[in-house]
Short mmCIF file of C-alpha atoms and ligand atoms in Angstrom, two decimals:
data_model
loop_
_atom_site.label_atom_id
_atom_site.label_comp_id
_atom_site.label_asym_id
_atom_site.label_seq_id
_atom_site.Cartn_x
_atom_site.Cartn_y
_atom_site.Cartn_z
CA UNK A 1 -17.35 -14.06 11.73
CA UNK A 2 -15.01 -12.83 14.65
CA UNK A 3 -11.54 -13.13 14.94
CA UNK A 4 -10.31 -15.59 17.93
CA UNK A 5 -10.27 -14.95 21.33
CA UNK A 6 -6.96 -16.85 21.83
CA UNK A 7 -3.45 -16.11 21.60
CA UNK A 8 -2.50 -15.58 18.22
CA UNK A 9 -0.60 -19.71 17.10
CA UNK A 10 1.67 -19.00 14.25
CA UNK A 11 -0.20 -20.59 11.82
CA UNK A 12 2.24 -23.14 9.24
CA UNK A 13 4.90 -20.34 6.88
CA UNK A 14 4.40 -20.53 3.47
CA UNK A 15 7.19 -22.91 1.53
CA UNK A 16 9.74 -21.22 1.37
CA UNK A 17 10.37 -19.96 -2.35
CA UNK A 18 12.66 -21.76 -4.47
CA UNK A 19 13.25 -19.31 -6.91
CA UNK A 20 13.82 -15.21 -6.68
CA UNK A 21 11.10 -12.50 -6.66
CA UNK A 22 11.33 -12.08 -10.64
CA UNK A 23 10.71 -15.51 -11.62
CA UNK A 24 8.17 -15.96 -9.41
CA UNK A 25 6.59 -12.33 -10.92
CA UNK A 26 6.44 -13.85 -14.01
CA UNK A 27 5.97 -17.51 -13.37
CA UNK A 28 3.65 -17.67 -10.10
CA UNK A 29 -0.32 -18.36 -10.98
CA UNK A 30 0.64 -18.20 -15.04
CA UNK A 31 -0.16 -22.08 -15.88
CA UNK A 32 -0.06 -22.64 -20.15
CA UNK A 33 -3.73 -23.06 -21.16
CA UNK A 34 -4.11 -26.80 -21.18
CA UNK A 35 -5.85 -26.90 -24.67
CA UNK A 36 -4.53 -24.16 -26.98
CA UNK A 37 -0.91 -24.03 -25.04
CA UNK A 38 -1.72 -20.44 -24.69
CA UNK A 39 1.57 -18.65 -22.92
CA UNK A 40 -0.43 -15.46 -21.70
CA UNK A 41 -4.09 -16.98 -19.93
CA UNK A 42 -7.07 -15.80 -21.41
CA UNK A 43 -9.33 -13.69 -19.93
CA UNK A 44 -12.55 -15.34 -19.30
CA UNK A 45 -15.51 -13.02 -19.00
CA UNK A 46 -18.07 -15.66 -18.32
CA UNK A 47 -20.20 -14.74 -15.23
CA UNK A 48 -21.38 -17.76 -14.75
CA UNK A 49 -19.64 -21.95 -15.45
CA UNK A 50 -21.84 -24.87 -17.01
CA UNK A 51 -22.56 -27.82 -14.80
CA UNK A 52 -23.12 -31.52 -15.70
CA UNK A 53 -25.63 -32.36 -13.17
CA UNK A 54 -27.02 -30.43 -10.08
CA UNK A 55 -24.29 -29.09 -7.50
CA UNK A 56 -21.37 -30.71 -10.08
CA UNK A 57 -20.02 -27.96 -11.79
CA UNK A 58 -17.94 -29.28 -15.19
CA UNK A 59 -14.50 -27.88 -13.50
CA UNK A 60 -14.15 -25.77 -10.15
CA UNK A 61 -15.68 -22.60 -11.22
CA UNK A 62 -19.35 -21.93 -10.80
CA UNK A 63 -20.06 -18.23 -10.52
CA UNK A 64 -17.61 -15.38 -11.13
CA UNK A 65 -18.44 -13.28 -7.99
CA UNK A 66 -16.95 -16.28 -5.68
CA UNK A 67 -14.34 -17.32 -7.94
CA UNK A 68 -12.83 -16.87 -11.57
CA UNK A 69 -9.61 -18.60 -13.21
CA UNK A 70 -8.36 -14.55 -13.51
CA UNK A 71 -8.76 -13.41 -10.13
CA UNK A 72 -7.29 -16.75 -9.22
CA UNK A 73 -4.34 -16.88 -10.79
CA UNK A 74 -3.13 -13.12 -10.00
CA UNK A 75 -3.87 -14.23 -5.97
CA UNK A 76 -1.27 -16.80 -6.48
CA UNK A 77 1.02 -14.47 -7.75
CA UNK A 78 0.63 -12.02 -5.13
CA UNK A 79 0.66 -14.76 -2.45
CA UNK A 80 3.99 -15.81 -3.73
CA UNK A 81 5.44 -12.37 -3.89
CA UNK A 82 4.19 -11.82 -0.11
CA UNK A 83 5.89 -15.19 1.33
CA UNK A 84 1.94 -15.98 1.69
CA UNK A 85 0.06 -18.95 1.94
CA UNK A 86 -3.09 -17.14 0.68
CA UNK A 87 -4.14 -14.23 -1.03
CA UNK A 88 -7.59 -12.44 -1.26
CA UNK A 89 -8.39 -10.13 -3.75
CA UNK A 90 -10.67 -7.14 -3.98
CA UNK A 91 -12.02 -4.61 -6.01
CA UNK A 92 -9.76 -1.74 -3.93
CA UNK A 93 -7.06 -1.20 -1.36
CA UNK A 94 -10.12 0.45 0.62
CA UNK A 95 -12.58 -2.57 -0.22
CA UNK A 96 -9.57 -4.51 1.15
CA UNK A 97 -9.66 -2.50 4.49
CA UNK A 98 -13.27 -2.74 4.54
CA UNK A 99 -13.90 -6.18 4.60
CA UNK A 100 -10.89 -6.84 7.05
CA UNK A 101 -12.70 -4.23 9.40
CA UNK A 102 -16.00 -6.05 8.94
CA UNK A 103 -14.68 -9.63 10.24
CA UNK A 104 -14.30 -7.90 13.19
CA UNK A 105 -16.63 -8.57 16.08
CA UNK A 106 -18.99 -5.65 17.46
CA UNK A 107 -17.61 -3.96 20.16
CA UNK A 108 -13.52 -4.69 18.85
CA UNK A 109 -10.62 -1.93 19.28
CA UNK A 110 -8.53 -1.48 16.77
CA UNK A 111 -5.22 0.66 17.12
CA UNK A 112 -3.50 2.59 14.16
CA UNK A 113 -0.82 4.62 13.67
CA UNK A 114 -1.79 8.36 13.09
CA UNK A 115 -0.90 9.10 9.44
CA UNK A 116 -2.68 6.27 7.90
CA UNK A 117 -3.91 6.31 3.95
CA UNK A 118 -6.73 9.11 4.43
CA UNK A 119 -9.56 6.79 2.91
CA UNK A 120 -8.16 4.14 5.66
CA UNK A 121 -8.79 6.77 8.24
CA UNK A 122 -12.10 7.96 6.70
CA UNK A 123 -13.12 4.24 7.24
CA UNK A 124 -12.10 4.05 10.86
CA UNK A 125 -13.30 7.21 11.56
CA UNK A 126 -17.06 7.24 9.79
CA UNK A 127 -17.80 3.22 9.15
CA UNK A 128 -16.40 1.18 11.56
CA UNK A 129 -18.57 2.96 14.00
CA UNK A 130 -21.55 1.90 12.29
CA UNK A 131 -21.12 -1.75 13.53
CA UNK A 132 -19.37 -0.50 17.09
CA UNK A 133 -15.74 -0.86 16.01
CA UNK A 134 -13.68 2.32 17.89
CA UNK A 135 -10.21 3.08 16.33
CA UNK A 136 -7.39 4.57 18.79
CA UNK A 137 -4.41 6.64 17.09
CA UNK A 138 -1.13 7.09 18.18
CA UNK A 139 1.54 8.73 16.36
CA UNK A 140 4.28 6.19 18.10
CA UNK A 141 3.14 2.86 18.22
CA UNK A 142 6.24 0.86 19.10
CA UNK A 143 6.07 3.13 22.15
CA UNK A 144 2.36 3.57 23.10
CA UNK A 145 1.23 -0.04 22.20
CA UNK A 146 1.45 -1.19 25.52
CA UNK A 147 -0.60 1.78 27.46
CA UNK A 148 -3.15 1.68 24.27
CA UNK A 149 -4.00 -2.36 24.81
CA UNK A 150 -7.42 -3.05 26.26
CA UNK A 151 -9.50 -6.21 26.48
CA UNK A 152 -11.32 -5.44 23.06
CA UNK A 153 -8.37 -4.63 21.11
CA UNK A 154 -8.24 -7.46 18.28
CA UNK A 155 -6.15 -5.72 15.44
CA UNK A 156 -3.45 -3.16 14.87
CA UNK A 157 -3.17 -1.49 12.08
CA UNK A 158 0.50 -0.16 10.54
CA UNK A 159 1.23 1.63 7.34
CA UNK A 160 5.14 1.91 6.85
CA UNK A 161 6.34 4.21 5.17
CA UNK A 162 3.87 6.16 5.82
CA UNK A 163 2.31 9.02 3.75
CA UNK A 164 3.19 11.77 3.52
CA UNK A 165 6.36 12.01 5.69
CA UNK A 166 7.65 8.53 5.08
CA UNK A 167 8.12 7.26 8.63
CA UNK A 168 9.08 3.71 9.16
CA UNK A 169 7.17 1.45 12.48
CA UNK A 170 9.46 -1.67 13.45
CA UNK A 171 6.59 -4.28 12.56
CA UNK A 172 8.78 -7.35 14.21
CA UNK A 173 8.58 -4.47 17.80
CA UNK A 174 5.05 -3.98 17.45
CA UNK A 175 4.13 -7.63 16.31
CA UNK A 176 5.89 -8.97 19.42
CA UNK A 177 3.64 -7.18 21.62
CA UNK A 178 0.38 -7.46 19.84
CA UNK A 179 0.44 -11.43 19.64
CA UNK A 180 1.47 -11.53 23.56
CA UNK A 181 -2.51 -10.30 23.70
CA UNK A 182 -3.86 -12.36 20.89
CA UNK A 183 -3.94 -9.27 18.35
CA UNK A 184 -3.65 -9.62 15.08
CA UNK A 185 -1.37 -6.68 12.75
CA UNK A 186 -2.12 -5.60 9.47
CA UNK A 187 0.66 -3.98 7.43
CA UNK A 188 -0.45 -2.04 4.65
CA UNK A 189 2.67 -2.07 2.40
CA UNK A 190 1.15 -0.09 -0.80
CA UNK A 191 4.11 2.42 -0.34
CA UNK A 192 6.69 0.25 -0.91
CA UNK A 193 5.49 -3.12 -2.92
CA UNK A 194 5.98 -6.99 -2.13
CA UNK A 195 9.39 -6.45 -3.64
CA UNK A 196 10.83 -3.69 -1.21
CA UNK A 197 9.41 -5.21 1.87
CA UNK A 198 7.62 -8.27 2.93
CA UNK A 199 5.96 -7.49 6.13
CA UNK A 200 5.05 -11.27 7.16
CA UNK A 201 8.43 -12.23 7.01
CA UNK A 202 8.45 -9.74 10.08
CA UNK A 203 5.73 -10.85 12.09
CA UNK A 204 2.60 -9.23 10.46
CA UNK A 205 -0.30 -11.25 10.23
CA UNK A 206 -2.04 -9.55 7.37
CA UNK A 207 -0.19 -7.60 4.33
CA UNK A 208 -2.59 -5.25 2.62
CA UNK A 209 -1.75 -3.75 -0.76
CA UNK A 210 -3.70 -1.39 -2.90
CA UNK A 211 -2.54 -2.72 -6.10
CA UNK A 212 -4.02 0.57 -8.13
CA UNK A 213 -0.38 1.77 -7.07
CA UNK A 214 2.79 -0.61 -7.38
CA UNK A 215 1.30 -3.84 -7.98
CA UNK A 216 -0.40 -2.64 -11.53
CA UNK A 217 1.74 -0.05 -11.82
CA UNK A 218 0.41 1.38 -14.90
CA UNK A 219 -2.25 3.85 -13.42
CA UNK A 220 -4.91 2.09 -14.91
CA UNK A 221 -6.46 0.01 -12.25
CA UNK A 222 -8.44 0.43 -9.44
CA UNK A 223 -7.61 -2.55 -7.01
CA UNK A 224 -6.63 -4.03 -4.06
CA UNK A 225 -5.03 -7.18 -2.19
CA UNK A 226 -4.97 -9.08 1.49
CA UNK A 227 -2.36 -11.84 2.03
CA UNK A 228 -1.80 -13.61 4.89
CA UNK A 229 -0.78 -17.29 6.19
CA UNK A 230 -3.75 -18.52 8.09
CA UNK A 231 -6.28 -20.50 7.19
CA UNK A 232 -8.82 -19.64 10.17
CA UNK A 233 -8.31 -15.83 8.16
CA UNK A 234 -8.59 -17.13 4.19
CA UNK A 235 -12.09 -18.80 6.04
CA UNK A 236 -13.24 -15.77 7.34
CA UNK A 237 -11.87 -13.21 5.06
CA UNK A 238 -12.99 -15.65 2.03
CA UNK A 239 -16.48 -15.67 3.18
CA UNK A 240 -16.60 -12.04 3.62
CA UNK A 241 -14.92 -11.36 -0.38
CA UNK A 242 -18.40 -13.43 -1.40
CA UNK A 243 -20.96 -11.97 0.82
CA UNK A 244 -20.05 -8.61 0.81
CA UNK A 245 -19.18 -9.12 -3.14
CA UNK A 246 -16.03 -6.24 -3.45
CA UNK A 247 -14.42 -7.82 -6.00
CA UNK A 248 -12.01 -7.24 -8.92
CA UNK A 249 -13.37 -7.74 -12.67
CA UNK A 250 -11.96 -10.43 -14.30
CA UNK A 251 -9.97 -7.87 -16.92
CA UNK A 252 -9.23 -5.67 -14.05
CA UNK A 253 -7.30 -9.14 -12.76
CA UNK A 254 -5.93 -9.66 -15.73
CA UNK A 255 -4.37 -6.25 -16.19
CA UNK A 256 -2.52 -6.32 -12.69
CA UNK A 257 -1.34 -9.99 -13.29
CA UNK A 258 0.21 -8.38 -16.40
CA UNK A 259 1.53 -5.15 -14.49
CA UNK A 260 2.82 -7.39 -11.61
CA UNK A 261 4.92 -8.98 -13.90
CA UNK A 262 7.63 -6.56 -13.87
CA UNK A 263 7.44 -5.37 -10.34
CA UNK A 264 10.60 -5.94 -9.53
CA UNK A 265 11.89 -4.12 -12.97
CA UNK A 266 9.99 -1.29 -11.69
CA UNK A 267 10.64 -1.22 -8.50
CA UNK A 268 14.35 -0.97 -8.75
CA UNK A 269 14.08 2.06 -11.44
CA UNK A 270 11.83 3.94 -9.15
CA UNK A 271 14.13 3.16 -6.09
CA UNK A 272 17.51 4.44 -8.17
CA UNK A 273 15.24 7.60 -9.24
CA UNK A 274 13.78 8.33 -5.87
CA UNK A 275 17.99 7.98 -4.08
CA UNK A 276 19.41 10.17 -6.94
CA UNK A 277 16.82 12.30 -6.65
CA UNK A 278 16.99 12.64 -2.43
CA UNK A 279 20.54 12.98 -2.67
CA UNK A 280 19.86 15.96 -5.22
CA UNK A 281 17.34 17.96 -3.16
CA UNK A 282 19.41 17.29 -0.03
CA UNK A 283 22.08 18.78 -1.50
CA UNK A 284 19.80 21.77 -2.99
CA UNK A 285 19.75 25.64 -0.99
CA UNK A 286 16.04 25.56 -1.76
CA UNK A 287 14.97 22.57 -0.01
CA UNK A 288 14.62 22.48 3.87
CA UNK A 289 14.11 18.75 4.66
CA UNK A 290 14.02 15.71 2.51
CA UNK A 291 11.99 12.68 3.86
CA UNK A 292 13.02 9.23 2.10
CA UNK A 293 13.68 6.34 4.05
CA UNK A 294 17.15 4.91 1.86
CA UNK A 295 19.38 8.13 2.87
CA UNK A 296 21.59 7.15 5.43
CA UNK A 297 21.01 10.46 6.91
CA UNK A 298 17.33 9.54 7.77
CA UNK A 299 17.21 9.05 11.59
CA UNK A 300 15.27 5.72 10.77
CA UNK A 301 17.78 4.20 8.57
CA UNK A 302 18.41 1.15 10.73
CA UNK A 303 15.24 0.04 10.41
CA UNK A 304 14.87 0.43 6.40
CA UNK A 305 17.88 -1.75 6.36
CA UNK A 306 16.15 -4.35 8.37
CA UNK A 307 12.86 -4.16 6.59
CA UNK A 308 13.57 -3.29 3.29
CA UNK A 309 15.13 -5.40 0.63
CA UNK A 310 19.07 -4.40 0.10
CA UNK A 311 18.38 -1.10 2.24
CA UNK A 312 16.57 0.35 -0.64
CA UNK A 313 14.31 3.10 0.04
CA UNK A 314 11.35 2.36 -2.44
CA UNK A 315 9.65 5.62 -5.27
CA UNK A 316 8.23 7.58 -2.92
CA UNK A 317 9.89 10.57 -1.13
CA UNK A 318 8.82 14.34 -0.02
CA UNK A 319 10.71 17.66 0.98
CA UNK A 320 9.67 20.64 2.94
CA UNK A 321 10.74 23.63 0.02
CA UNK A 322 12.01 27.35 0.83
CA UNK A 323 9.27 29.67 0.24
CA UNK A 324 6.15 28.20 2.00
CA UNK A 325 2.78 27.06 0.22
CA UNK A 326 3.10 29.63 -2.44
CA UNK A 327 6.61 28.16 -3.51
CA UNK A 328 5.57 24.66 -3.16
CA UNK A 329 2.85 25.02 -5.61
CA UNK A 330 5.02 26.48 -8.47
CA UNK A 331 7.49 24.09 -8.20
CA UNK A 332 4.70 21.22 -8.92
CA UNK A 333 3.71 23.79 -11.79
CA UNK A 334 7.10 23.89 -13.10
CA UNK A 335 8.17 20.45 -13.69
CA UNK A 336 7.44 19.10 -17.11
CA UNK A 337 8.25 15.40 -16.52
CA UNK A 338 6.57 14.77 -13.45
CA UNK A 339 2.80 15.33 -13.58
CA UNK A 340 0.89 17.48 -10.94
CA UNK A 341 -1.71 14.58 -9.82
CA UNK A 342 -3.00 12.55 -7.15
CA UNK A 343 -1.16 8.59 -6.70
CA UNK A 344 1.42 7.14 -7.30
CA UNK A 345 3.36 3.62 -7.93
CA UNK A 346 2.99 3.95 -11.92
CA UNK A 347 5.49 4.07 -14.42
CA UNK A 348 5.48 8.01 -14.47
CA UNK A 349 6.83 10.32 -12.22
CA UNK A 350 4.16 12.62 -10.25
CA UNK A 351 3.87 15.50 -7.80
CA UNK A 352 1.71 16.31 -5.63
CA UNK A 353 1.15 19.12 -2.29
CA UNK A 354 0.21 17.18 0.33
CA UNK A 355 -1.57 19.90 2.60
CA UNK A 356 -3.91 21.12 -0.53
CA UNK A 357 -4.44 17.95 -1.48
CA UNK A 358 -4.32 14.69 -0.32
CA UNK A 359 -4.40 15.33 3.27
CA UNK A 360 -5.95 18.67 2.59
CA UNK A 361 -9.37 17.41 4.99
CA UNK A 362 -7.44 17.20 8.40
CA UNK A 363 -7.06 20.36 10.50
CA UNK A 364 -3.84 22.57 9.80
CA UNK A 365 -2.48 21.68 13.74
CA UNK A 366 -3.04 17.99 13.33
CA UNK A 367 -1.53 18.04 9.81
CA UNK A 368 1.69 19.68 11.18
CA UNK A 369 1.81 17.90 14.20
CA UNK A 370 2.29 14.95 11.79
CA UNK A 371 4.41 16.51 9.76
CA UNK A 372 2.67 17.79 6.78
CA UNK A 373 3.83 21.57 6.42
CA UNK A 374 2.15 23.43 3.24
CA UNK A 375 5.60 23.36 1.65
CA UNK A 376 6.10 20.05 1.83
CA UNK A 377 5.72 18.33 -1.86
CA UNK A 378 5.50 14.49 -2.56
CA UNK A 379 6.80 12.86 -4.92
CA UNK A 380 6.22 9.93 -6.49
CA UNK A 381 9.18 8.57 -8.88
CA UNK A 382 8.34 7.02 -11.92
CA UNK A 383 10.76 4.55 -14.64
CA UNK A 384 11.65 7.52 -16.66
CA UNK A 385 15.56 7.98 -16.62
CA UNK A 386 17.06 9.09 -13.36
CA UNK A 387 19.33 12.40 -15.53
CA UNK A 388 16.22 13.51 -16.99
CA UNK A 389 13.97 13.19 -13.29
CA UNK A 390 16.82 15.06 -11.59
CA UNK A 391 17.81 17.72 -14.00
CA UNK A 392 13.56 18.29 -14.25
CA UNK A 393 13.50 18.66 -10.62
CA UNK A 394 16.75 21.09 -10.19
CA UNK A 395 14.93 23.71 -12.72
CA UNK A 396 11.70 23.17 -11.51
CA UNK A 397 13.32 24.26 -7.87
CA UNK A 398 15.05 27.66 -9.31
CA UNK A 399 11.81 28.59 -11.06
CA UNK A 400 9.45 27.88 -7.54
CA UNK A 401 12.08 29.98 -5.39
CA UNK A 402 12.07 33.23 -7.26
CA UNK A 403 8.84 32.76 -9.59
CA UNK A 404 5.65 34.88 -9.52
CA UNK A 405 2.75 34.72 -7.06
CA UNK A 406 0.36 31.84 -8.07
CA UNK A 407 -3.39 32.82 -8.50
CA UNK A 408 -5.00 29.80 -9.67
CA UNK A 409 -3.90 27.13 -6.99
CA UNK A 410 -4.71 23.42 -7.20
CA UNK A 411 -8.01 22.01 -5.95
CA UNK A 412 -8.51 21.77 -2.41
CA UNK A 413 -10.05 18.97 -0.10
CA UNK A 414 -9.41 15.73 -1.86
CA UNK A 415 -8.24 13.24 0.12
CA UNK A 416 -7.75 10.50 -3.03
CA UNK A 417 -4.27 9.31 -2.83
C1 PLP T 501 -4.29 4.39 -2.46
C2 PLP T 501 -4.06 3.79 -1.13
C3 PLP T 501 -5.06 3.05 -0.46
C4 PLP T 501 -6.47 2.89 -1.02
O1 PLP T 501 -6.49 2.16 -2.20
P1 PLP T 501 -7.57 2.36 -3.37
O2 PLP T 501 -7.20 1.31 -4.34
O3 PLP T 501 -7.45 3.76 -3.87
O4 PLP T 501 -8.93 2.13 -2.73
C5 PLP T 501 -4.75 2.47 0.76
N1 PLP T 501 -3.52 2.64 1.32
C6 PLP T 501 -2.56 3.35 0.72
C7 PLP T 501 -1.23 3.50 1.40
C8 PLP T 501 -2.78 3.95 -0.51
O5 PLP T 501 -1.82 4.68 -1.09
#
């Protein structure tokens, strides 16, 4: 199971939709059950399908590892969501970058931007060794691609926005160059969901997702998703969801077919939220720099407005704060709304210190070079009401600036979210 030694051929574009992202969220892989008429599908818990003679399984299902009428059915709704022709589910975003790394050949290159997901860099950095895959970084790929390019390289790997700071890559820049060599790129667009941005429509080849955040929504599944347009890939990457055996339960599929209903609902709240709320802090004395990639201020805004749907700028923003770590850490104690935890992409609004904890395993320099100061706090907006998220946020900020000295600080080291 390699990936081809050719030039990337565009493989054949999905149909083009004929309806808009929110019928297809509620419509796409949600058939009526043929016998009861059943709107909502049930969800079928069998492990394993009767068959009426040897090899001839009574309808298409024969074991629920390789396939099950749940897992199915939310694939086709992702797939449609992601212009796709396929989609491949699995049991997490980093089960998802697993098995996408392991269809790689021994001996591959793989280059990725610097501030990747820190379980996606965890992977590159202490499996993908094991079977002789070597990850380069760069913390400007549309500008080092070229120079970073060797014989081996067979996949390039892009998360935009990216997390912490938000930055943007121009996937249609990078993609140019990548399938001049034959290299395949992977966009993981967790951050921003299928309904924000829809990074095969730009020339990825692969769209990752983990659908624990947007896609389910509800911060209560663990999940993930691959889509992508070739059927060499859905062979290969198909195989690998079997074999390697990764995959979602079917009530796990179930519950993000239900959450990925109203994607689009929620996506638009937590955009509104997230631009009030930028505006707010931009406009605050306590806040030194606000990252969010739908302020026209944001030196990248030309490319959110070609890559994003209607130049929105998605939930997720974060702000450097007056006052250092110390400050940063009350203010995430002093909001009542928005919860002091890990994630992001549900319905409720979180917080979060990036340099304590989610990106509290990489080195202080390497951290800052990238961005992540110890005042800088991330936020991810929820579908609560946009007055009550802002007004929160505004007393939360007077309280961190002039509050007391924090003894107990939040747990260090995790890199989770
Ligand atoms: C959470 C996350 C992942 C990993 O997904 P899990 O479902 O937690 O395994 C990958 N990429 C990004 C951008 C994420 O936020």
């Amino acid at each position: 199971m390699t990936f081809s030694e050719h030039p990337i051929e565009t493989p054949p574009r999905a149909p083009s939709p004929v309806h808009g992202f929110g019928t297809l969220a509620v419509h796409a892989g949600s058939p009526h059950d043929p016998v009861t008429g059943a709107v909502i599908e049930s969800i079928s818990l069998s492990t394993t399908f009767a068959q009426k003679g040897v090899g001839q399984p009574v309808g298409i299902y024969e074991y629920s590892r390789s396939a099950n009428p749940n897992r199915d059915n939310f694939e086709k709704a992702v797939a449609a969501l992601e212009h796709a022709r396929y989609a491949l589910a699995f049991s997490s975003g980093s089960a998802t970058t697993a098995n996408i790394l392991q269809s790689l050949a021994q001996g591959s290159h793989v280059i990725s931007v610097s501030d990747v997901y820190g379980g996606t860099h965890r992977y590159f950095t202490k499996v993908a060794l094991t079977h002789d895959v070597k990850v380069t970084f760069t913390p400007s790929m549309e500008i080092d691609i070229t120079d970073l390019i060797r014989p081996e390289t067979k996949l390039i790997w892009i998360e935009t926005p990216s997390n912490p700071t938000l930055r943007l890559v121009d996937i249609r820049k990078v993609a140019s160059i990548a399938h001049d060599h034959g290299i395949l790129v992977v966009v993981d667009n967790t951050f921003l969901s299928p309904y924000v941005q829809n990074p095969l429509d730009h020339g990825a080849d692969i769209v990752v997702h983990s659908v624990t955040k947007y896609i389910n929504g509800h911060s209560d599944v663990v999940m993930g998703v691959a889509a992508f347009n070739s059927p060499e890939l859905f062979d290969r990457l198909s195989f690998l969801q079997n074999a390697i055996g990764a995959v979602p339960s079917a009530f796990d599929s179930w519950l993000a077919h239900r959450g990925l209903k109203t994607l689009h609902l929620r996506a638009r709240e937590a955009t509104k939220n997230a631009t009030a709320l930028a505006h707010a802090l931009e406009s605050s004395p306590h806040v030194i720099s606000v990252n969010y990639p739908g302020l026209p201020s944001n030196p990248q805004y030309s490319i959110t407005l070609k890559q994003h749907r209607d130049g929105m700028g998605g939930g997720m923003l974060s702000f450097r704060i007056r006052g250092g770590h110390e400050a940063a850490e009350r203010f995430c104690q002093a909001t009542r709304i928005f919860t002091l935890a890990e994630s992001l992409g549900g319905v409720e609004s979180l917080v979060e210190v990036p340099a304590a904890m989610t990106h509290g395993g990489i080195p202080q320099d390497q951290r800052e070079a990238a961005g992540v100061y110890d005042d800088l706090v991330r936020v991810s907006c929820g579908i609560e009401d946009e007055a009550d998220l802002t007004a929160d946020v505004l007393q939360a900020l007077e309280k961190a600036v002039v509050g007391p000295k924090i003894k107990n600080g939040v747990a260090n080291g995790n890199d989770h979210a």
